[in-house]
Short mmCIF file of C-alpha atoms in Angstrom, two decimals:
data_model
loop_
_atom_site.label_atom_id
_atom_site.label_comp_id
_atom_site.label_asym_id
_atom_site.label_seq_id
_atom_site.Cartn_x
_atom_site.Cartn_y
_atom_site.Cartn_z
CA MET S 1 -0.24 0.10 0.06
CA GLY S 2 2.33 2.30 0.90
CA GLN S 3 4.56 2.05 -1.98
CA GLU S 4 2.18 2.69 -4.21
CA VAL S 5 1.09 6.04 -2.85
CA ASN S 6 4.76 6.67 -3.27
CA MET S 7 4.33 5.56 -6.53
CA GLN S 8 0.96 7.45 -7.41
CA GLU S 9 2.58 10.59 -5.87
CA GLU S 10 5.42 10.40 -7.98
CA ILE S 11 2.72 10.77 -10.74
CA GLN S 12 1.71 13.92 -9.37
CA TRP S 13 4.84 14.93 -8.53
CA ILE S 14 6.11 14.06 -12.50
CA ARG S 15 3.03 15.64 -14.09
CA GLU S 16 3.04 18.87 -12.35
CA VAL S 17 6.74 20.02 -13.53
CA LEU S 18 5.59 18.57 -17.21
CA SER S 19 2.47 21.06 -16.93
CA GLY S 20 5.56 23.70 -15.84
CA ASN S 21 5.35 23.37 -12.57
CA LYS S 22 9.09 23.07 -11.81
CA GLN S 23 8.95 23.70 -8.54
CA ALA S 24 7.44 20.46 -8.30
CA TYR S 25 10.71 19.01 -9.06
CA THR S 26 12.47 20.27 -5.66
CA HIS S 27 9.88 17.52 -4.16
CA ILE S 28 11.78 14.32 -6.15
CA ILE S 29 15.34 16.02 -5.47
CA ASN S 30 14.75 15.79 -1.97
CA LYS S 31 13.50 12.25 -2.17
CA TYR S 32 16.29 11.03 -3.85
CA LYS S 33 19.22 13.10 -3.49
CA ASN S 34 20.57 10.93 -0.69
CA GLN S 35 20.41 7.81 -2.05
CA LEU S 36 22.12 9.10 -5.47
CA TYR S 37 25.15 11.09 -3.87
CA ALA S 38 25.97 7.69 -2.23
CA THR S 39 25.40 5.02 -4.45
CA ILE S 40 26.92 8.07 -6.47
CA LEU S 41 30.36 8.60 -4.55
CA ARG S 42 30.50 4.70 -4.19
CA MET S 43 31.04 4.39 -7.39
CA THR S 44 33.71 7.95 -7.85
CA LYS S 45 35.37 7.50 -3.07
CA ASN S 46 35.36 10.96 -4.50
CA PRO S 47 32.56 13.22 -2.78
CA GLN S 48 33.31 16.49 -4.63
CA ASP S 49 33.40 13.80 -7.46
CA ALA S 50 29.83 12.41 -5.95
CA GLN S 51 28.06 16.25 -6.15
CA ASP S 52 28.69 17.23 -9.64
CA LEU S 53 27.65 13.92 -11.64
CA ALA S 54 24.48 13.49 -8.65
CA GLN S 55 23.54 17.84 -9.91
CA GLU S 56 24.35 16.93 -13.04
CA ALA S 57 22.44 13.67 -12.95
CA PHE S 58 19.33 14.91 -11.89
CA ILE S 59 19.44 18.15 -14.75
CA LYS S 60 19.29 15.13 -17.39
CA VAL S 61 16.80 13.69 -14.91
CA TYR S 62 14.96 16.54 -14.89
CA HIS S 63 15.02 16.87 -19.11
CA GLN S 64 13.55 13.72 -19.58
CA LEU S 65 11.39 12.75 -17.60
CA GLY S 66 8.86 12.77 -20.54
CA LYS S 67 10.36 9.71 -21.61
CA TYR S 68 9.55 7.68 -17.77
CA ASP S 69 6.30 5.98 -19.36
CA GLY S 70 5.19 5.19 -16.11
CA LYS S 71 6.06 1.15 -16.79
CA GLY S 72 7.94 0.42 -14.04
CA LEU S 73 9.32 2.19 -10.54
CA PHE S 74 10.04 5.35 -10.60
CA SER S 75 12.61 4.72 -8.31
CA SER S 76 13.96 2.05 -11.17
CA TRP S 77 14.06 3.99 -14.07
CA ILE S 78 16.39 7.73 -11.45
CA TYR S 79 18.53 4.71 -10.42
CA ARG S 80 18.93 4.12 -14.36
CA VAL S 81 19.37 7.43 -15.96
CA THR S 82 21.80 7.84 -13.12
CA ILE S 83 24.55 5.60 -13.24
CA ASN S 84 23.83 5.56 -17.51
CA HIS S 85 25.55 9.64 -16.74
CA CYS S 86 27.59 9.01 -14.32
CA MET S 87 29.04 5.70 -17.25
CA ASP S 88 29.36 8.60 -19.48
CA GLU S 89 31.11 10.80 -17.92
CA PHE S 90 33.53 8.08 -16.22
CA ARG S 91 34.11 7.34 -20.40
CA LYS S 92 34.56 10.54 -21.12
CA LYS S 93 36.74 11.81 -18.69
CA ARG S 94 38.36 8.26 -16.99
CA TYR S 95 40.61 6.43 -19.86
CA LYS S 96 42.75 6.80 -18.70
CA GLN S 97 42.67 4.24 -15.71
CA VAL S 98 41.57 2.14 -18.06
CA GLU S 99 45.31 1.70 -19.30
CA MET S 100 47.85 -1.25 -19.78
CA THR S 101 51.09 0.20 -17.66
CA GLU S 102 54.02 0.49 -20.87
CA ASP S 103 56.60 -0.34 -18.94
CA LEU S 104 58.95 -0.38 -22.29
CA LEU S 105 57.81 3.55 -23.39
CA GLU S 106 60.94 5.22 -21.52
CA ASN S 107 59.73 9.39 -22.70
CA PRO S 108 56.35 9.39 -22.01
CA ASN S 109 55.66 12.66 -23.16
CA HIS S 110 57.17 12.17 -26.34
CA PRO S 111 54.69 13.16 -29.06
CA GLU S 112 54.67 9.72 -30.99
CA VAL S 113 53.83 8.14 -27.27
CA ILE S 114 51.38 11.07 -26.16
CA PHE S 115 49.56 10.36 -29.96
CA LEU S 116 49.72 5.61 -29.38
CA LYS S 117 48.46 6.58 -26.11
CA LYS S 118 45.31 9.03 -27.26
CA GLU S 119 45.17 5.72 -30.39
CA LYS S 120 44.83 3.01 -27.81
CA ASN S 121 41.96 4.77 -26.27
CA ARG S 122 40.62 5.55 -29.12
CA GLN S 123 40.29 2.15 -29.89
CA LEU S 124 39.33 0.85 -26.31
CA GLU S 125 35.88 3.30 -26.46
CA ARG S 126 34.71 1.62 -29.53
CA LEU S 127 35.98 -1.88 -28.46
CA ILE S 128 33.62 -1.21 -25.04
CA ALA S 129 31.29 0.70 -26.73
CA THR S 130 30.24 -2.74 -29.27
CA LEU S 131 28.58 -4.37 -25.89
CA PRO S 132 25.13 -3.87 -24.80
CA GLU S 133 24.54 -1.40 -22.25
CA ASP S 134 24.86 -3.50 -18.73
CA GLU S 135 28.57 -5.26 -19.82
CA ARG S 136 29.59 -1.89 -20.76
CA MET S 137 28.33 -0.78 -17.70
CA ILE S 138 30.34 -3.52 -15.59
CA ILE S 139 32.55 -3.38 -17.25
CA LEU S 140 33.12 0.52 -16.63
CA LEU S 141 32.39 -0.47 -12.70
CA ARG S 142 35.20 -3.45 -12.52
CA TYR S 143 37.68 -1.52 -14.32
CA VAL S 144 37.48 1.97 -14.67
CA ASN S 145 36.23 1.66 -10.95
CA GLU S 146 38.03 -0.90 -9.60
CA LEU S 147 34.86 -2.04 -7.50
CA THR S 148 34.35 -5.46 -6.49
CA TYR S 149 32.64 -8.49 -8.29
CA GLU S 150 29.83 -7.85 -3.99
CA GLU S 151 29.93 -3.48 -4.87
CA ILE S 152 29.09 -4.13 -8.19
CA SER S 153 26.15 -6.91 -7.19
CA GLU S 154 24.78 -4.10 -5.24
CA LEU S 155 24.56 -1.10 -7.62
CA VAL S 156 22.71 -3.16 -10.20
CA GLY S 157 20.88 -4.44 -7.98
CA ALA S 158 22.18 -8.00 -9.85
CA PRO S 159 23.81 -11.64 -8.35
CA VAL S 160 27.58 -12.12 -8.00
CA SER S 161 27.44 -14.50 -9.96
CA THR S 162 24.96 -13.05 -12.54
CA VAL S 163 28.24 -9.74 -12.34
CA ARG S 164 30.66 -12.51 -13.41
CA ASN S 165 29.10 -14.52 -16.50
CA LYS S 166 28.26 -10.83 -17.46
CA LEU S 167 31.86 -9.52 -17.72
CA HIS S 168 33.03 -13.28 -18.00
CA ARG S 169 30.88 -12.49 -21.38
CA ALA S 170 31.31 -8.77 -22.26
CA LYS S 171 35.69 -9.83 -22.26
CA LYS S 172 34.97 -12.81 -24.28
CA LYS S 173 32.88 -10.60 -26.67
CA MET S 174 35.48 -8.11 -27.38
CA ARG S 175 38.66 -10.38 -27.24
CA ASN S 176 36.47 -11.50 -30.83
CA THR S 177 36.27 -8.03 -31.64
CA VAL S 178 39.93 -7.94 -31.33
CA LYS S 179 40.88 -10.59 -33.11
CA ARG S 180 38.17 -10.20 -35.52
CA GLU S 181 39.90 -6.90 -36.13
CA GLY S 182 43.20 -6.63 -34.75
CA GLY S 183 44.15 -4.01 -32.16
CA TYR S 184 45.99 -3.20 -28.98
CA PHE S 185 43.11 -5.13 -26.61
CA ASP S 186 44.77 -8.67 -26.87
CA GLU S 187 45.94 -8.49 -23.41
CA MET S 188 42.17 -8.17 -22.67
CA SER S 189 42.19 -11.45 -22.46
CA ASN S 190 44.86 -11.15 -18.82
CA CYS S 191 42.40 -8.87 -17.46
CA ARG S 192 40.82 -10.44 -14.07
#
């Protein structure tokens, strides 16, 4: 009963926002800000980044509110939009963390080395972009954010076994793409 009342209340707020009452959006922010911030903080492990991403996510949710179809729980929808926004940001800003170490490169500032690193990042980005959304998210959470299987399981709301299977599937797809097309990322096969 309580959940049904909550949903009706949320749907009312959404209707008000969509009909031009921007103030009604503060109800949505107040209801979800702590949960979303806590989730993002666990992904970023940095309070300032988490705060920035939470603000950006609420702006994104506001602009996409019309896309919520009312079929599933609003809380699941807002959570999904937020996680997707964070994943997009991690993909844009933090690929350098995924880079494999280049022990043989003695001069990291040489223009050719810089070019190769950029090209490597572009290839990795294209490779990850070929994955389905759920597998892409798990790859990024595991290797960009360095979260444990248990943390990922909690964030995406799936059992640890499912997280492991999706990660394994995603890496296998990426390896097959590399074998087919060639490139820098044969070492993906060694990722744990």
